[in-house]
Coordinates of C-alpha atoms and ligand atoms in Angstrom, one line a residue:
M1 CA 0.0 0.0 0.0
A2 CA 1.1 3.6 -0.6
T3 CA 2.3 5.2 2.6
H4 CA 1.6 8.8 1.4
Q5 CA -0.4 10.6 -1.3
R6 CA 1.2 13.5 -3.1
V7 CA -0.6 15.7 -5.4
D8 CA 1.8 15.6 -8.2
K9 CA 1.8 15.2 -12.0
F10 CA 4.0 12.1 -11.9
I11 CA 3.1 10.2 -8.7
T12 CA 0.1 7.7 -8.9
T13 CA -1.1 4.6 -7.2
D14 CA -3.2 3.6 -10.2
I15 CA -1.7 0.4 -11.7
E16 CA -4.1 0.4 -14.7
R17 CA -2.9 3.9 -15.6
A18 CA 0.7 2.8 -15.2
A19 CA 0.1 -0.1 -17.6
D20 CA -1.5 2.3 -20.1
A21 CA 1.6 4.5 -19.9
I22 CA 3.9 1.5 -20.5
R23 CA 1.8 0.4 -23.5
A24 CA 2.0 3.9 -25.0
G25 CA 5.8 3.8 -24.8
G26 CA 6.2 5.9 -21.7
L27 CA 8.5 5.4 -18.7
V28 CA 7.1 4.3 -15.4
A29 CA 9.1 4.2 -12.2
I30 CA 8.0 1.1 -10.4
P31 CA 8.3 -0.2 -6.9
T32 CA 10.0 -3.6 -6.6
E33 CA 11.2 -5.5 -3.4
T34 CA 14.8 -4.4 -4.2
V35 CA 14.7 -0.7 -5.2
Y36 CA 12.5 1.4 -7.5
G37 CA 13.1 0.7 -11.2
L38 CA 12.7 3.0 -14.2
A39 CA 10.6 0.7 -16.5
A40 CA 9.8 0.6 -20.2
D41 CA 8.5 -2.0 -22.6
A42 CA 11.7 -4.0 -23.3
S43 CA 10.6 -4.6 -26.9
N44 CA 10.2 -0.8 -27.6
A45 CA 13.6 0.5 -28.7
Q46 CA 12.6 4.2 -28.4
A47 CA 11.2 3.8 -24.9
V48 CA 14.3 1.9 -23.8
Q49 CA 16.5 4.6 -25.2
R50 CA 14.7 7.2 -23.1
I51 CA 15.6 5.2 -19.9
F52 CA 19.3 5.9 -20.7
E53 CA 18.6 9.6 -21.4
V54 CA 16.6 10.1 -18.1
K55 CA 19.3 8.2 -16.1
G56 CA 22.3 9.8 -17.8
R57 CA 23.5 6.2 -18.1
P58 CA 26.1 5.1 -20.7
A59 CA 24.3 3.4 -23.6
D60 CA 26.5 0.3 -23.4
H61 CA 25.3 -0.7 -20.0
P62 CA 22.7 -3.5 -20.1
L63 CA 19.3 -3.4 -18.4
I64 CA 17.6 -6.1 -16.4
V65 CA 14.3 -7.4 -18.0
H66 CA 11.6 -7.9 -15.5
L67 CA 9.2 -10.7 -16.4
P68 CA 5.6 -11.5 -15.3
N69 CA 6.5 -15.2 -14.7
R70 CA 9.2 -17.8 -15.1
G71 CA 7.6 -19.3 -18.2
Q72 CA 8.6 -16.2 -20.2
I73 CA 12.3 -16.9 -19.9
S74 CA 12.1 -18.6 -23.2
H75 CA 11.0 -15.4 -24.9
W76 CA 14.4 -13.9 -24.1
S77 CA 16.8 -16.9 -24.0
A78 CA 16.8 -20.2 -25.8
E79 CA 19.7 -21.6 -23.7
V80 CA 18.8 -21.9 -20.1
S81 CA 21.5 -23.7 -18.1
Q82 CA 20.8 -26.2 -15.4
A83 CA 22.2 -23.6 -12.9
A84 CA 19.7 -21.1 -14.1
E85 CA 16.8 -23.6 -13.9
T86 CA 17.8 -24.4 -10.3
L87 CA 18.3 -20.8 -9.2
T88 CA 15.1 -19.4 -10.8
A89 CA 13.0 -22.3 -9.6
A90 CA 14.1 -21.6 -6.0
A91 CA 14.5 -17.9 -5.9
W92 CA 11.8 -16.5 -8.2
P93 CA 9.8 -14.4 -7.7
G94 CA 12.6 -12.6 -5.7
P95 CA 15.8 -10.5 -5.7
L96 CA 17.8 -12.7 -8.1
T97 CA 18.8 -11.8 -11.7
V98 CA 20.2 -14.4 -14.0
I99 CA 22.4 -13.6 -17.0
L100 CA 21.6 -15.9 -20.0
P101 CA 22.6 -16.0 -23.7
R102 CA 20.1 -13.7 -25.5
R103 CA 17.8 -14.6 -28.2
A104 CA 18.7 -12.9 -31.5
D105 CA 15.5 -10.7 -31.4
V106 CA 16.3 -9.1 -28.0
L107 CA 17.0 -5.4 -28.6
D108 CA 20.6 -4.2 -28.4
E109 CA 19.3 -1.3 -26.5
V110 CA 18.4 -3.7 -23.7
T111 CA 21.6 -5.8 -23.7
G112 CA 24.0 -2.9 -24.2
G113 CA 25.1 -4.8 -27.4
L114 CA 26.1 -7.9 -25.4
N115 CA 25.1 -11.4 -26.5
T116 CA 23.6 -11.9 -23.0
V117 CA 20.4 -10.8 -21.3
G118 CA 19.6 -10.2 -17.6
L119 CA 16.3 -11.6 -16.4
R120 CA 14.3 -11.4 -13.1
V121 CA 10.8 -12.0 -11.8
P122 CA 10.2 -9.5 -9.0
A123 CA 8.2 -10.4 -5.9
D124 CA 6.7 -7.0 -5.1
H125 CA 3.0 -7.3 -5.5
I126 CA 2.5 -4.0 -7.3
A127 CA 5.3 -4.7 -9.7
S128 CA 3.8 -8.1 -10.2
Q129 CA 0.3 -6.7 -10.8
L130 CA 1.7 -4.3 -13.4
L131 CA 3.6 -7.1 -15.1
Q132 CA 0.5 -9.3 -15.2
L133 CA -1.6 -6.4 -16.7
T134 CA 0.9 -5.6 -19.4
G135 CA 2.0 -9.3 -19.9
I136 CA 5.3 -8.2 -21.3
G137 CA 9.0 -7.9 -20.2
L138 CA 9.9 -4.5 -18.7
A139 CA 13.4 -3.2 -18.9
A140 CA 14.1 -1.5 -15.6
P141 CA 17.4 -0.3 -14.1
S142 CA 17.3 1.5 -10.8
A143 CA 15.4 4.8 -11.0
N144 CA 18.2 7.1 -10.2
R145 CA 20.7 9.2 -12.1
Y146 CA 23.8 7.2 -13.1
G147 CA 26.2 6.5 -10.3
S148 CA 24.0 7.9 -7.5
V149 CA 22.1 6.3 -4.6
S150 CA 19.3 3.9 -5.6
P151 CA 15.7 5.1 -4.7
T152 CA 13.7 3.1 -2.2
T153 CA 10.5 5.3 -2.1
A154 CA 8.5 7.1 -4.7
G155 CA 9.6 10.4 -3.2
H156 CA 13.2 9.5 -3.8
V157 CA 12.5 8.9 -7.4
H158 CA 10.6 12.2 -7.7
D159 CA 13.4 14.1 -6.0
E160 CA 15.9 12.6 -8.4
L161 CA 14.2 12.2 -11.7
A162 CA 11.2 14.6 -11.9
A163 CA 13.3 17.2 -13.8
F164 CA 14.1 14.6 -16.4
L165 CA 10.7 12.8 -16.9
D166 CA 8.0 13.9 -19.3
P167 CA 4.7 14.6 -17.7
A168 CA 2.9 13.8 -21.0
T169 CA 4.1 10.2 -21.0
D170 CA 5.8 9.2 -17.8
L171 CA 4.6 8.2 -14.3
I172 CA 6.0 7.2 -10.9
L173 CA 3.9 4.3 -9.4
D174 CA 3.9 4.7 -5.6
G175 CA 4.0 1.4 -3.8
G176 CA 5.5 2.7 -0.6
P177 CA 9.0 1.8 0.6
C178 CA 10.8 -1.2 -1.0
A179 CA 10.6 -4.2 1.3
L180 CA 14.3 -5.2 0.9
G181 CA 16.0 -1.9 0.0
I182 CA 19.0 -3.3 -1.8
E183 CA 19.5 -4.5 -5.4
S184 CA 19.2 -8.1 -6.7
T185 CA 21.9 -10.7 -6.7
I186 CA 23.2 -11.1 -10.3
V187 CA 24.4 -14.5 -11.3
D188 CA 26.0 -15.1 -14.7
C189 CA 24.6 -18.4 -15.9
T190 CA 26.3 -18.2 -19.3
I191 CA 29.5 -19.7 -17.9
E192 CA 30.2 -23.1 -16.1
P193 CA 30.2 -23.0 -13.2
A194 CA 28.0 -20.0 -12.8
Q195 CA 29.4 -16.8 -11.2
I196 CA 28.0 -14.1 -8.9
L197 CA 28.5 -10.8 -10.6
R198 CA 26.9 -8.6 -7.9
A199 CA 26.0 -9.5 -4.3
G200 CA 22.4 -8.6 -3.5
G201 CA 19.2 -9.6 -1.8
I202 CA 19.7 -13.4 -2.2
P203 CA 22.7 -14.2 0.0
A204 CA 25.7 -15.7 -1.8
E205 CA 25.5 -18.6 0.7
D206 CA 22.0 -19.5 -0.7
V207 CA 23.3 -19.4 -4.3
E208 CA 26.2 -21.6 -3.4
R209 CA 24.0 -24.1 -1.5
L210 CA 21.4 -24.2 -4.3
L211 CA 24.2 -24.9 -6.8
A212 CA 25.9 -27.5 -4.5
G213 CA 29.0 -25.4 -4.3
Q214 CA 29.4 -25.2 -8.1
L215 CA 30.3 -21.6 -8.5
T216 CA 33.2 -19.6 -10.2
G217 CA 35.0 -17.2 -7.9
T218 CA 34.1 -13.5 -8.2
A219 CA 37.6 -12.1 -9.2
G220 CA 37.8 -10.9 -12.8
P221 CA 36.8 -7.9 -15.0
A222 CA 33.7 -5.9 -14.0
R223 CA 30.8 -6.9 -16.2
A224 CA 27.9 -5.3 -14.2
S225 CA 27.7 -1.5 -13.9
G226 CA 27.3 -1.9 -10.2
M227 CA 30.8 -3.5 -10.3
R228 CA 32.6 -0.3 -11.2
E229 CA 34.5 1.3 -8.4
S230 CA 32.4 4.4 -7.6
H231 CA 28.6 3.8 -7.5
Y232 CA 25.7 4.2 -5.2
A233 CA 27.3 7.4 -4.1
P234 CA 25.6 10.3 -2.2
R235 CA 27.0 13.8 -2.4
C236 CA 28.5 13.6 1.1
E237 CA 31.8 11.8 1.7
V238 CA 31.5 8.2 2.9
K239 CA 34.2 6.9 5.3
L240 CA 34.3 3.2 6.4
A241 CA 34.9 1.7 9.8
D242 CA 35.3 -1.9 10.8
N243 CA 33.6 -1.6 14.2
A244 CA 31.7 0.9 16.4
A245 CA 34.8 2.0 18.3
D246 CA 36.7 2.9 15.1
A247 CA 33.6 4.7 13.9
I248 CA 33.5 6.9 17.0
A249 CA 37.2 7.8 16.7
L250 CA 36.8 8.5 13.0
Q251 CA 33.7 10.7 13.6
A252 CA 35.5 12.7 16.3
A253 CA 38.2 13.5 13.8
T254 CA 35.8 14.4 10.9
P255 CA 33.9 17.7 11.0
N256 CA 30.1 17.7 10.3
S257 CA 30.0 13.9 10.3
E258 CA 27.5 11.3 11.4
I259 CA 27.8 7.6 12.1
L260 CA 25.7 5.0 10.2
D261 CA 25.7 1.7 12.1
L262 CA 22.9 -0.9 11.8
T263 CA 25.3 -3.9 12.0
G264 CA 23.1 -5.4 14.7
D265 CA 20.3 -5.9 12.2
L266 CA 21.3 -6.6 8.6
V267 CA 17.7 -6.6 7.3
A268 CA 17.2 -3.1 8.8
Y269 CA 20.6 -2.0 7.4
A270 CA 19.7 -3.1 3.9
H271 CA 16.2 -1.5 4.3
E272 CA 17.6 1.8 5.6
L273 CA 20.9 2.2 3.8
Y274 CA 20.0 4.3 0.8
G275 CA 17.4 6.4 2.6
R276 CA 19.9 7.3 5.3
L277 CA 22.5 8.4 2.7
R278 CA 19.9 10.6 1.0
H279 CA 18.7 12.0 4.3
A280 CA 22.3 12.9 5.2
D281 CA 22.6 14.9 1.9
Q282 CA 19.3 16.7 2.5
R283 CA 20.6 17.9 5.9
G284 CA 24.0 19.0 4.5
V285 CA 26.0 16.4 6.4
A286 CA 29.6 16.5 5.1
S287 CA 30.6 12.9 5.9
I288 CA 29.0 9.7 6.9
V289 CA 31.1 7.2 8.9
A290 CA 29.6 3.8 8.1
V291 CA 30.3 0.7 10.0
L292 CA 30.8 -2.3 7.7
P293 CA 28.9 -5.5 8.6
G294 CA 30.6 -8.8 8.3
P295 CA 30.4 -10.5 4.8
E296 CA 27.8 -13.0 5.9
G297 CA 24.3 -13.1 4.4
L298 CA 23.0 -9.6 3.4
G299 CA 26.2 -8.2 4.9
L300 CA 28.1 -9.0 1.7
A301 CA 25.8 -6.8 -0.4
I302 CA 25.8 -4.0 2.2
R303 CA 29.6 -4.0 2.3
D304 CA 29.7 -3.9 -1.5
R305 CA 27.4 -0.8 -1.7
L306 CA 29.2 1.0 1.2
T307 CA 32.6 0.3 -0.3
K308 CA 31.5 1.7 -3.7
A309 CA 29.8 4.7 -2.1
A310 CA 33.2 5.4 -0.3
A311 CA 35.3 4.9 -3.5
P312 CA 37.0 7.9 -5.1
R313 CA 34.4 9.7 -7.3
P314 CA 34.9 10.4 -11.0
R315 CA 35.1 14.2 -11.5
Ligands
AMP1 P1 20.7 -1.5 -11.9 O1 19.3 -1.9 -11.9 O2 20.9 0.0 -12.3 O3 21.5 -1.9 -10.7 O4 21.4 -2.2 -13.1 C1 21.2 -3.5 -13.4 C2 22.5 -4.3 -13.4 O5 22.4 -5.5 -14.1 C3 23.6 -3.6 -14.0 O6 24.7 -3.7 -13.1 C4 23.9 -4.3 -15.3 O7 25.2 -4.1 -15.7 C5 23.5 -5.7 -14.9 N1 23.1 -6.5 -16.1 C6 22.0 -6.5 -16.8 N2 22.1 -7.3 -17.9 C7 23.3 -7.8 -17.9 C8 24.0 -8.6 -18.8 N3 23.5 -9.1 -19.9 N4 25.3 -8.9 -18.5 C9 25.9 -8.4 -17.4 N5 25.3 -7.6 -16.5 C10 24.0 -7.3 -16.8
MG2 MG1 21.6 1.2 -10.4

């Protein structure tokens, strides 16, 4: 359910209206259990191109295609590995993206010109209803400007993208705060054994267990945009601490700084992370001192996002 109503030309809770906008080739920011996505009909090249314009994202970065159901995998890939079968049977609908060889008719705009395609069936019930209504694949990267913090509420999307959206064609579908708050786990199933490209909402331990340990290690060239060094970055500086005592010392030495430490509850840490970074920016905080959780469970994805938020920024 929506947690707030805003009188606004973009924000709506009307799923039928959102489906109409998608069919007409518009962009709709959609709630998912991970983060808000900026969605378009994945078979409409012009609509997909506008995602890149609105995000300011390099055109060679591939987008995840969100599907109404697992049966539609075959519309996008004709070669589904045993690992992909196993993972999608267990984790869909949910925060897991599989990379598969693309079918020839999948748009280059969606795959960034790669011969692979990223697929996911989201669990969020509003995303799911929209997908059932349209019945098609929706290309949807996170609904933020390239390199910045992912949005976890409709208000975040509005703050970040309203200036770039077109009121004649585009909408923001308000489904309240995202349940999980952190992006999907991406698993490359085009290689044997499969490889985790990005840590996310499905813990690496679960992927490993489902594949009975048959996984390639994660070292190697960055192939997912979230794998470049600086990403998920707020305007404020992000400094990292390994524990609460280090964080207190670092904060004392850093003017206009605040501590972010939810290491006692990783579900809350994932849920709050991006909102806290945004809120720090709104209040003009100069530096966030974030305590890194251990690499277990959701901790791995949280560490990854914090490390990228703390990385040197491109000028
Ligand atoms: P975002 O939703 O903005 O986090 O972006 C989706 C992520 O999925 C990006 O990091 C993409 O690079 C990644 N992705 C989507 N499709 C593919 C693909 N075919 N190969 C590798 N990575 C992909
Ligand atoms: Mg993103």
